Short mmCIF file of C-alpha atoms and ligand atoms in Angstrom, two decimals:
data_model
loop_
_atom_site.label_atom_id
_atom_site.label_comp_id
_atom_site.label_asym_id
_atom_site.label_seq_id
_atom_site.Cartn_x
_atom_site.Cartn_y
_atom_site.Cartn_z
CA MET T 1 0.00 0.00 0.00
CA THR T 2 1.38 3.41 -0.90
CA SER T 3 0.65 5.53 2.09
CA SER T 4 2.29 8.30 4.02
CA PRO T 5 1.02 9.08 7.49
CA VAL T 6 0.27 12.66 8.36
CA SER T 7 0.36 13.81 11.97
CA PRO T 8 -3.10 14.51 13.33
CA THR T 9 -3.46 18.07 14.51
CA PRO T 10 -4.53 18.98 18.03
CA ASP T 11 -7.91 20.22 16.82
CA ALA T 12 -8.89 16.82 15.44
CA ALA T 13 -11.44 16.20 18.18
CA ARG T 14 -11.40 12.43 18.12
CA THR T 15 -9.07 9.55 18.61
CA ALA T 16 -8.44 8.02 15.21
CA PRO T 17 -5.65 6.23 13.46
CA GLU T 18 -3.26 8.45 11.53
CA PRO T 19 -4.82 9.55 8.28
CA GLN T 20 -3.40 7.96 5.21
CA LEU T 21 -2.61 9.15 1.74
CA VAL T 22 -3.65 6.35 -0.58
CA ARG T 23 -2.58 6.47 -4.23
CA THR T 24 -3.87 3.26 -5.76
CA ALA T 25 -7.13 1.35 -6.04
CA ALA T 26 -5.39 -1.70 -4.55
CA ALA T 27 -4.28 0.32 -1.53
CA LEU T 28 -7.76 1.68 -1.14
CA ARG T 29 -9.22 -1.83 -1.16
CA ALA T 30 -6.67 -2.84 1.47
CA LEU T 31 -7.67 0.05 3.73
CA PRO T 32 -9.21 -1.59 6.80
CA ARG T 33 -12.92 -0.90 6.86
CA ARG T 34 -14.06 0.38 10.24
CA SER T 35 -17.04 -1.13 12.00
CA GLY T 36 -19.19 1.96 11.41
CA VAL T 37 -20.43 3.48 8.19
CA ARG T 38 -18.11 4.89 5.55
CA ALA T 39 -18.57 8.32 3.98
CA VAL T 40 -16.82 9.75 0.94
CA VAL T 41 -16.16 13.39 0.07
CA MET T 42 -15.08 13.74 -3.55
CA THR T 43 -12.98 16.73 -4.55
CA MET T 44 -10.60 17.99 -7.19
CA GLY T 45 -8.19 19.19 -4.50
CA ALA T 46 -6.98 22.73 -3.72
CA LEU T 47 -9.10 22.29 -0.65
CA HIS T 48 -10.70 25.21 1.19
CA GLU T 49 -13.28 25.82 3.91
CA GLY T 50 -16.10 24.63 1.65
CA HIS T 51 -14.46 21.22 1.36
CA ALA T 52 -13.72 21.25 5.11
CA ALA T 53 -17.43 21.74 5.78
CA LEU T 54 -18.19 18.63 3.70
CA VAL T 55 -15.61 16.60 5.61
CA ARG T 56 -16.91 17.87 8.96
CA ALA T 57 -20.48 17.06 7.96
CA ALA T 58 -19.36 13.57 6.95
CA ARG T 59 -17.46 13.04 10.21
CA GLU T 60 -20.41 14.27 12.25
CA ARG T 61 -22.74 11.93 10.42
CA VAL T 62 -20.61 8.77 10.65
CA GLY T 63 -19.43 9.39 14.23
CA PRO T 64 -16.12 8.33 15.73
CA GLN T 65 -16.56 4.70 14.70
CA GLY T 66 -17.24 5.59 11.09
CA GLN T 67 -14.73 6.27 8.34
CA VAL T 68 -14.35 9.35 6.17
CA VAL T 69 -12.50 9.04 2.87
CA VAL T 70 -11.69 12.18 0.88
CA THR T 71 -10.86 11.75 -2.79
CA VAL T 72 -8.62 14.22 -4.60
CA PHE T 73 -8.63 13.82 -8.36
CA VAL T 74 -8.66 16.38 -11.15
CA ASN T 75 -10.78 14.49 -13.63
CA PRO T 76 -9.77 15.26 -17.24
CA LEU T 77 -13.04 13.82 -18.53
CA GLN T 78 -15.12 16.71 -17.19
CA PHE T 79 -12.98 19.50 -18.68
CA GLY T 80 -13.73 20.77 -22.17
CA ALA T 81 -11.14 21.88 -24.71
CA GLY T 82 -9.74 25.27 -23.73
CA GLU T 83 -10.82 24.93 -20.10
CA ASP T 84 -8.43 25.11 -17.15
CA LEU T 85 -7.44 21.42 -16.76
CA ASP T 86 -3.73 22.17 -17.01
CA ARG T 87 -3.66 25.14 -14.68
CA TYR T 88 -6.14 23.74 -12.14
CA PRO T 89 -4.40 24.17 -8.75
CA ARG T 90 -2.77 21.03 -7.35
CA THR T 91 -1.83 21.29 -3.67
CA LEU T 92 -1.88 17.73 -2.37
CA ASP T 93 0.26 18.17 0.76
CA GLU T 94 -1.90 21.01 2.07
CA ASP T 95 -5.02 19.09 1.03
CA VAL T 96 -4.08 16.11 3.19
CA LEU T 97 -3.52 18.41 6.16
CA LEU T 98 -6.80 20.25 5.69
CA ALA T 99 -8.78 17.04 5.17
CA THR T 100 -7.17 15.54 8.26
CA ARG T 101 -7.91 18.54 10.44
CA ALA T 102 -11.52 18.46 9.31
CA GLY T 103 -11.86 14.80 10.28
CA ALA T 104 -10.83 12.59 7.34
CA ASP T 105 -9.31 9.17 7.95
CA ALA T 106 -7.87 8.72 4.47
CA VAL T 107 -7.21 10.74 1.34
CA PHE T 108 -7.42 8.82 -1.93
CA ALA T 109 -5.45 10.72 -4.56
CA PRO T 110 -5.01 8.48 -7.59
CA SER T 111 -3.16 9.37 -10.78
CA VAL T 112 -5.00 9.73 -14.08
CA ASP T 113 -3.55 6.37 -15.19
CA GLU T 114 -4.85 4.73 -12.03
CA VAL T 115 -8.39 5.95 -12.68
CA TYR T 116 -8.31 5.48 -16.45
CA PRO T 117 -5.77 2.67 -17.01
CA GLY T 118 -6.96 2.04 -20.57
CA GLY T 119 -7.07 5.73 -21.49
CA GLU T 120 -10.41 7.47 -21.93
CA PRO T 121 -13.20 5.03 -21.08
CA GLN T 122 -15.36 3.88 -23.97
CA VAL T 123 -18.36 3.33 -21.73
CA ARG T 124 -19.55 6.38 -19.84
CA VAL T 125 -22.47 7.52 -17.78
CA SER T 126 -24.82 9.94 -19.53
CA ALA T 127 -26.36 12.69 -17.43
CA GLY T 128 -29.43 12.86 -19.68
CA PRO T 129 -31.53 16.00 -20.25
CA MET T 130 -30.66 17.59 -16.91
CA GLY T 131 -27.03 17.46 -17.95
CA THR T 132 -27.56 19.49 -21.12
CA VAL T 133 -28.89 22.75 -19.66
CA LEU T 134 -27.12 25.61 -17.85
CA GLU T 135 -23.67 24.28 -16.87
CA GLY T 136 -24.20 21.41 -19.30
CA ALA T 137 -24.99 23.83 -22.15
CA SER T 138 -21.92 25.95 -21.44
CA ARG T 139 -19.72 22.92 -20.83
CA PRO T 140 -20.92 20.20 -23.24
CA GLY T 141 -20.15 16.73 -21.94
CA HIS T 142 -19.16 18.08 -18.52
CA PHE T 143 -21.76 16.17 -16.53
CA ASP T 144 -21.14 12.92 -18.41
CA GLY T 145 -17.52 13.29 -17.35
CA VAL T 146 -18.52 14.11 -13.77
CA LEU T 147 -20.94 11.18 -13.48
CA THR T 148 -18.50 8.75 -15.04
CA VAL T 149 -15.80 9.56 -12.49
CA VAL T 150 -18.28 9.79 -9.61
CA ALA T 151 -19.58 6.33 -10.51
CA LYS T 152 -16.02 5.00 -10.63
CA LEU T 153 -15.08 6.64 -7.34
CA LEU T 154 -18.24 5.28 -5.72
CA HIS T 155 -17.26 1.79 -6.85
CA LEU T 156 -13.69 2.28 -5.66
CA THR T 157 -14.49 3.77 -2.27
CA ALA T 158 -17.68 1.76 -1.65
CA PRO T 159 -19.23 4.28 0.75
CA ASP T 160 -22.57 4.21 2.53
CA LEU T 161 -22.80 8.01 2.27
CA ALA T 162 -21.46 10.50 -0.26
CA PHE T 163 -21.30 14.24 0.51
CA PHE T 164 -21.48 16.95 -2.16
CA GLY T 165 -21.76 20.74 -1.97
CA GLU T 166 -24.89 22.70 -2.86
CA LYS T 167 -22.57 25.26 -4.47
CA ASP T 168 -22.53 22.89 -7.46
CA ALA T 169 -26.32 22.53 -7.41
CA GLN T 170 -26.70 20.98 -10.85
CA GLN T 171 -23.91 18.52 -10.16
CA LEU T 172 -25.59 17.50 -6.89
CA ALA T 173 -28.89 17.06 -8.72
CA VAL T 174 -27.48 14.86 -11.51
CA ILE T 175 -25.53 12.77 -9.00
CA ARG T 176 -28.69 12.23 -6.94
CA ARG T 177 -30.49 11.30 -10.13
CA MET T 178 -27.77 8.84 -11.18
CA ALA T 179 -27.82 7.20 -7.74
CA ALA T 180 -31.61 6.86 -7.90
CA ASP T 181 -31.94 5.87 -11.57
CA LEU T 182 -29.06 3.38 -11.53
CA ASN T 183 -29.60 2.00 -8.02
CA PHE T 184 -26.31 3.02 -6.50
CA PRO T 185 -26.39 1.76 -2.90
CA VAL T 186 -25.36 5.10 -1.44
CA GLU T 187 -27.09 7.98 0.28
CA VAL T 188 -26.22 11.29 -1.39
CA VAL T 189 -26.03 14.14 1.12
CA GLY T 190 -26.01 17.84 0.15
CA VAL T 191 -24.10 20.40 2.22
CA PRO T 192 -24.91 24.15 2.20
CA THR T 193 -22.58 26.55 0.43
CA VAL T 194 -19.79 28.03 2.50
CA ARG T 195 -19.06 31.68 1.74
CA GLU T 196 -16.36 34.23 2.45
CA ALA T 197 -17.33 36.94 4.97
CA ASP T 198 -18.30 39.23 2.08
CA GLY T 199 -20.56 36.64 0.45
CA LEU T 200 -18.34 35.19 -2.29
CA ALA T 201 -18.86 31.42 -2.48
CA ARG T 202 -15.68 29.56 -1.62
CA SER T 203 -14.21 27.93 -4.68
CA SER T 204 -10.85 26.54 -5.66
CA ARG T 205 -11.00 28.78 -8.73
CA ASN T 206 -11.18 31.93 -6.54
CA ARG T 207 -7.42 31.73 -6.29
CA TYR T 208 -7.19 32.64 -9.99
CA LEU T 209 -8.74 36.05 -9.24
CA SER T 210 -6.70 39.27 -8.96
CA GLY T 211 -7.85 41.86 -6.39
CA PRO T 212 -9.93 43.88 -8.87
CA GLU T 213 -11.36 40.67 -10.40
CA ARG T 214 -12.40 39.44 -6.98
CA ARG T 215 -14.26 42.73 -6.37
CA THR T 216 -16.16 42.25 -9.61
CA ALA T 217 -16.80 38.57 -8.80
CA LEU T 218 -18.67 39.66 -5.68
CA ALA T 219 -21.53 40.60 -8.00
CA LEU T 220 -22.48 36.92 -8.31
CA SER T 221 -23.43 36.49 -4.66
CA ALA T 222 -24.63 40.10 -4.42
CA ALA T 223 -27.09 39.42 -7.25
CA LEU T 224 -28.45 36.33 -5.51
CA PHE T 225 -28.79 38.15 -2.19
CA ALA T 226 -30.50 41.08 -3.92
CA ALA T 227 -33.12 38.67 -5.26
CA ARG T 228 -33.61 37.06 -1.86
CA ASP T 229 -33.87 40.44 -0.10
CA ARG T 230 -36.30 41.78 -2.69
CA LEU T 231 -38.52 38.73 -2.22
CA THR T 232 -38.40 39.09 1.55
CA ALA T 233 -39.44 42.72 1.22
CA GLU T 234 -42.21 41.75 -1.16
CA GLU T 235 -43.48 39.10 1.23
CA ALA T 236 -43.49 41.60 4.08
CA LEU T 237 -45.58 43.96 1.95
CA ARG T 238 -47.99 41.16 1.10
CA ALA T 239 -48.30 40.23 4.74
CA ARG T 240 -49.01 43.85 5.64
CA ALA T 241 -51.56 44.06 2.86
CA ALA T 242 -53.24 40.93 4.13
CA SER T 243 -53.45 42.19 7.69
CA ALA T 244 -54.58 45.63 6.51
CA GLY T 245 -57.45 44.00 4.68
CA HIS T 246 -59.17 43.37 7.94
CA PRO T 247 -58.63 46.50 10.04
CA VAL T 248 -58.78 49.00 7.18
CA GLN T 249 -59.38 51.78 9.66
CA ASP T 250 -56.21 51.01 11.56
CA ARG T 251 -54.28 50.88 8.31
CA SER T 252 -55.58 54.28 7.16
CA ALA T 253 -54.68 55.77 10.50
CA ALA T 254 -51.23 54.26 10.36
CA LEU T 255 -50.64 55.53 6.83
CA ALA T 256 -51.87 59.01 7.73
CA ALA T 257 -49.44 59.08 10.61
CA LEU T 258 -46.61 58.44 8.17
CA GLY T 259 -47.27 61.67 6.26
CA GLU T 260 -48.79 61.99 2.82
CA ASP T 261 -45.89 61.25 0.46
CA ARG T 262 -44.71 58.32 2.43
CA ALA T 263 -48.29 57.13 2.77
CA ALA T 264 -48.78 57.28 -0.99
CA ALA T 265 -45.66 55.29 -1.63
CA ASP T 266 -46.51 52.83 1.06
CA ALA T 267 -50.06 52.31 -0.14
CA HIS T 268 -48.83 51.83 -3.67
CA ALA T 269 -46.25 49.27 -2.64
CA VAL T 270 -48.67 47.33 -0.49
CA ALA T 271 -51.38 47.39 -3.13
CA TYR T 272 -48.95 46.29 -5.82
CA ALA T 273 -47.65 43.47 -3.70
CA ALA T 274 -51.17 42.27 -2.97
CA SER T 275 -52.50 42.53 -6.49
CA GLY T 276 -52.46 40.51 -9.64
CA PRO T 277 -50.90 37.13 -10.07
CA PRO T 278 -47.91 36.23 -7.94
CA HIS T 279 -44.87 37.83 -9.50
CA GLY T 280 -42.12 36.60 -7.24
CA PRO T 281 -40.07 34.92 -9.98
CA SER T 282 -39.95 38.02 -12.17
CA VAL T 283 -39.15 40.18 -9.15
CA ALA T 284 -36.29 37.86 -8.20
CA ARG T 285 -34.94 37.71 -11.74
CA ALA T 286 -35.10 41.49 -12.12
CA ALA T 287 -33.40 42.20 -8.79
CA ALA T 288 -30.53 39.82 -9.54
CA GLY T 289 -30.34 40.94 -13.18
CA ALA T 290 -29.91 44.59 -12.19
CA VAL T 291 -26.86 43.80 -10.04
CA LEU T 292 -25.31 41.71 -12.81
CA GLU T 293 -25.99 44.40 -15.39
CA ASP T 294 -24.17 46.96 -13.24
CA ALA T 295 -21.26 44.56 -12.84
CA ALA T 296 -20.95 44.32 -16.62
CA HIS T 297 -19.75 47.94 -16.52
CA LEU T 298 -17.13 47.44 -13.81
CA ASP T 299 -13.41 47.34 -14.49
CA PRO T 300 -12.75 44.49 -15.02
CA PRO T 301 -16.24 43.66 -16.24
CA LEU T 302 -18.38 40.67 -15.38
CA HIS T 303 -19.39 38.60 -18.42
CA LEU T 304 -22.65 36.89 -17.61
CA ASP T 305 -23.08 33.36 -18.90
CA TYR T 306 -26.52 32.73 -17.45
CA LEU T 307 -28.92 33.76 -14.72
CA ALA T 308 -31.64 31.16 -14.33
CA LEU T 309 -34.44 30.53 -11.90
CA ILE T 310 -35.08 26.83 -12.03
CA ASP T 311 -37.14 24.03 -10.61
CA PRO T 312 -34.68 21.88 -8.62
CA ARG T 313 -36.49 18.72 -9.73
CA ASP T 314 -35.66 19.02 -13.41
CA PHE T 315 -33.61 22.20 -13.84
CA THR T 316 -36.13 23.81 -16.15
CA GLU T 317 -36.93 27.52 -15.87
CA VAL T 318 -39.89 28.19 -13.56
CA PRO T 319 -42.93 30.17 -14.79
CA ASP T 320 -43.93 33.48 -13.24
CA ASP T 321 -46.78 31.94 -11.27
CA TYR T 322 -44.51 29.32 -9.74
CA GLU T 323 -44.97 28.35 -6.13
CA GLY T 324 -42.50 26.32 -4.16
CA GLU T 325 -38.78 25.92 -3.95
CA ALA T 326 -36.56 27.15 -6.75
CA ILE T 327 -32.87 27.65 -7.35
CA LEU T 328 -31.57 30.96 -8.62
CA ALA T 329 -28.32 30.05 -10.37
CA VAL T 330 -25.70 32.27 -11.93
CA ALA T 331 -22.55 31.66 -13.94
CA ALA T 332 -20.18 34.34 -15.13
CA LYS T 333 -16.65 34.95 -16.24
CA VAL T 334 -14.38 37.56 -14.69
CA GLY T 335 -11.14 37.81 -16.60
CA THR T 336 -10.39 34.23 -17.55
CA THR T 337 -12.06 32.74 -14.48
CA ARG T 338 -15.48 31.17 -14.73
CA LEU T 339 -17.47 31.12 -11.49
CA ILE T 340 -20.85 29.74 -10.46
CA ASP T 341 -23.14 30.33 -7.51
CA ASN T 342 -26.74 29.71 -6.54
CA ILE T 343 -29.27 30.30 -3.81
CA ARG T 344 -32.47 28.57 -2.82
CA LEU T 345 -35.65 30.65 -2.89
CA VAL T 346 -39.19 29.73 -1.89
CA PHE T 347 -42.14 31.29 -3.68
CA THR T 348 -45.52 31.47 -1.99
CA ALA T 349 -48.67 33.21 -3.17
CA GLY T 350 -49.29 33.78 0.50
CA ALA T 351 -51.30 36.92 0.93
CA ALA T 352 -55.04 37.39 0.84
CA PRO T 353 -56.38 39.70 -1.87
CA TYR T 354 -55.96 43.35 -1.07
CA PRO T 355 -59.43 44.84 -0.47
CA ALA T 356 -60.63 47.22 -3.20
CA ALA T 357 -61.62 49.87 -0.61
CA ALA T 358 -58.15 50.03 0.74
CA GLN T 359 -56.51 50.56 -2.69
CA GLY T 360 -57.65 54.17 -2.39
CA ARG T 361 -56.53 57.03 -4.56
CA HIS T 362 -52.86 56.34 -4.49
CA GLY T 363 -52.52 54.37 -7.64
CA GLY T 364 -53.28 50.87 -6.48
CA PRO T 365 -54.36 48.61 -9.30
CA GLN T 366 -57.91 49.91 -9.47
CA GLY T 367 -60.53 47.64 -10.88
CA LYS T 368 -58.13 44.76 -11.18
CA SER T 369 -59.36 41.91 -9.09
CA ALA T 370 -56.80 40.46 -6.81
CA PRO T 371 -56.16 36.74 -7.00
CA ALA T 372 -57.71 34.27 -4.64
CA PRO T 373 -55.24 33.28 -1.99
CA VAL T 374 -53.39 30.10 -2.75
CA SER T 375 -52.01 28.22 0.17
CA GLY T 376 -48.24 28.31 -0.07
CA THR T 377 -46.41 25.04 0.22
CA THR T 378 -42.80 24.38 -0.45
CA ARG T 379 -43.34 21.74 -3.10
CA LYS T 380 -46.36 23.02 -4.98
CA SER T 381 -45.90 24.16 -8.51
CA ARG T 382 -48.49 25.27 -11.02
CA LYS T 383 -46.77 23.24 -13.68
CA SER T 384 -49.37 21.08 -15.32
CA THR T 385 -47.56 17.77 -14.85
CA PRO T 386 -44.63 16.80 -12.75
CA PRO T 387 -41.56 15.65 -14.64
CA GLN T 388 -41.85 12.02 -15.66
CA GLY T 389 -39.17 9.42 -16.04
CA PRO T 390 -38.78 7.35 -19.20
CA LEU T 391 -40.81 4.56 -17.60
CA GLY T 392 -43.64 6.91 -16.76
CA ALA T 393 -43.04 7.08 -13.04
CA ASN T 394 -43.31 10.44 -11.39
CA ARG T 395 -39.97 11.45 -10.00
N1 ATP B 401 -18.13 26.86 -1.06
C1 ATP B 401 -18.51 25.59 -1.00
N2 ATP B 401 -19.44 25.21 -0.10
C2 ATP B 401 -19.85 23.92 -0.04
N3 ATP B 401 -19.38 22.95 -0.83
C3 ATP B 401 -18.44 23.27 -1.73
C4 ATP B 401 -17.95 24.60 -1.86
N4 ATP B 401 -17.03 24.62 -2.84
C5 ATP B 401 -16.95 23.37 -3.31
N5 ATP B 401 -17.79 22.56 -2.64
C6 ATP B 401 -18.02 21.14 -2.90
O1 ATP B 401 -16.82 20.42 -2.77
C7 ATP B 401 -16.85 19.31 -3.65
C8 ATP B 401 -15.62 19.33 -4.48
O2 ATP B 401 -15.64 20.48 -5.32
P1 ATP B 401 -14.39 21.01 -6.10
O3 ATP B 401 -13.19 20.28 -5.67
O4 ATP B 401 -14.70 21.12 -7.53
O5 ATP B 401 -14.23 22.46 -5.46
P2 ATP B 401 -14.66 23.83 -6.01
O6 ATP B 401 -14.26 24.86 -5.04
O7 ATP B 401 -16.08 23.75 -6.45
O8 ATP B 401 -13.72 23.97 -7.21
P3 ATP B 401 -14.03 24.68 -8.56
O9 ATP B 401 -14.57 26.00 -8.26
O10 ATP B 401 -12.71 24.69 -9.17
O11 ATP B 401 -15.00 23.80 -9.29
C9 ATP B 401 -18.11 19.46 -4.49
O12 ATP B 401 -19.12 18.65 -3.93
C10 ATP B 401 -18.44 20.91 -4.32
O13 ATP B 401 -19.82 21.20 -4.49
C1 PAF B 402 -17.55 15.58 -7.99
C2 PAF B 402 -16.16 15.82 -8.58
C3 PAF B 402 -15.09 15.48 -7.54
C4 PAF B 402 -15.97 14.86 -9.76
O1 PAF B 402 -14.75 15.06 -10.36
C5 PAF B 402 -15.99 17.26 -9.08
O2 PAF B 402 -16.87 17.53 -10.09
C6 PAF B 402 -16.05 18.27 -7.97
O3 PAF B 402 -15.03 18.45 -7.31
O4 PAF B 402 -17.10 18.89 -7.75
N1 BAL B 403 -16.84 21.95 -8.96
C1 BAL B 403 -17.30 21.34 -10.18
C2 BAL B 403 -16.19 20.74 -10.96
C3 BAL B 403 -15.79 21.49 -12.17
O1 BAL B 403 -16.00 22.71 -12.26
O2 BAL B 403 -15.24 20.89 -13.08
#
């Protein structure tokens, strides 16, 4: 077995054998299997706090008796021509230390020849339709490459649990789908995105960014937060409109106390929020879009690849009357660095119709009947049919 022990650090809060660096499939097979469950965290190395969170989540889940294996492999199959395969950062020594500190028992870092001994594999896993949109459209074949290596690494590490980051939301979704569709005996666990203090999602590719590029790159997370904040504000207005519908008197008094201009603006905002069909998706898209548009004029500029608001079940764009959970995803280039980020949003129709009497003279949508309230649930969508699998089963 090719292995080099690495000293455990004092903050590794458990008694465990020294972590091992394992370079071959044979050595991995020879790794004694602990009595508890085994978890795997797959990475391409250049580890950071986002990866550490995955390892910590895995350790927490398997407990001291369980085993956490981190894989470090820059998979050529998932890189397109002209992408950054050659310059992708490779920092194995630091990776082993970071993985160890976070709670890993072993780091499996095979060579390309070890993973693909016969060269590029002829048989591959296809990600299907979900692998052709967004990231899959910008990086053709990317998810086939990801799934092929994930399938191989699952076979090699034979885990009970596999942890992946929500930062790569589409990747997590296609991996879940592969595990379900192809009966992989593994539980796929998603871990929330870890961010820098200023909001930038942690990513190995952040180290490509110069200072000015990093400032521009902040627009990705800023756009997502702008959408979330705008929706929160909209929901608050709807809630106020709903409560004002009952004690109209109280509401008038409260608005009068605010002073006329403010009252006009307030009444308008509340009436707008309460009126018409739910417009959360367009509000979210517009709020995020405005931030990204501004960033296109920065120096250096942000080059938007896509901004998409999608149904996490099939990664199709959600309609404007959507209710339920959605993912707002963004991809953009700053300089030569391509970055992605996403945030989860929940859309609810929520509020009761705003009463006509209370729309007053301040420009509320007069004469337009407000929609009947629709009970908000996190999984309800107005899509006519849920996505169906090839065998007709609802997924
Ligand atoms: N900020 C983060 N928060 C949570 N998970 C993350 C984060 N960054 C990466 N991960 C997860 O770590 C795993 C390994 O990802 P990978 O090694 O590609 O790192 P990365 O930072 O996403 O690198 P890159 O940006 O170059 O793709 C994936 O499951 C990924 O989703
Ligand atoms: C899952 C993965 C390790 C497969 O190469 C990679 O896509 C990554 O690091 O997210
Ligand atoms: N983090 C996803 C792997 C990739 O960008 O290739």
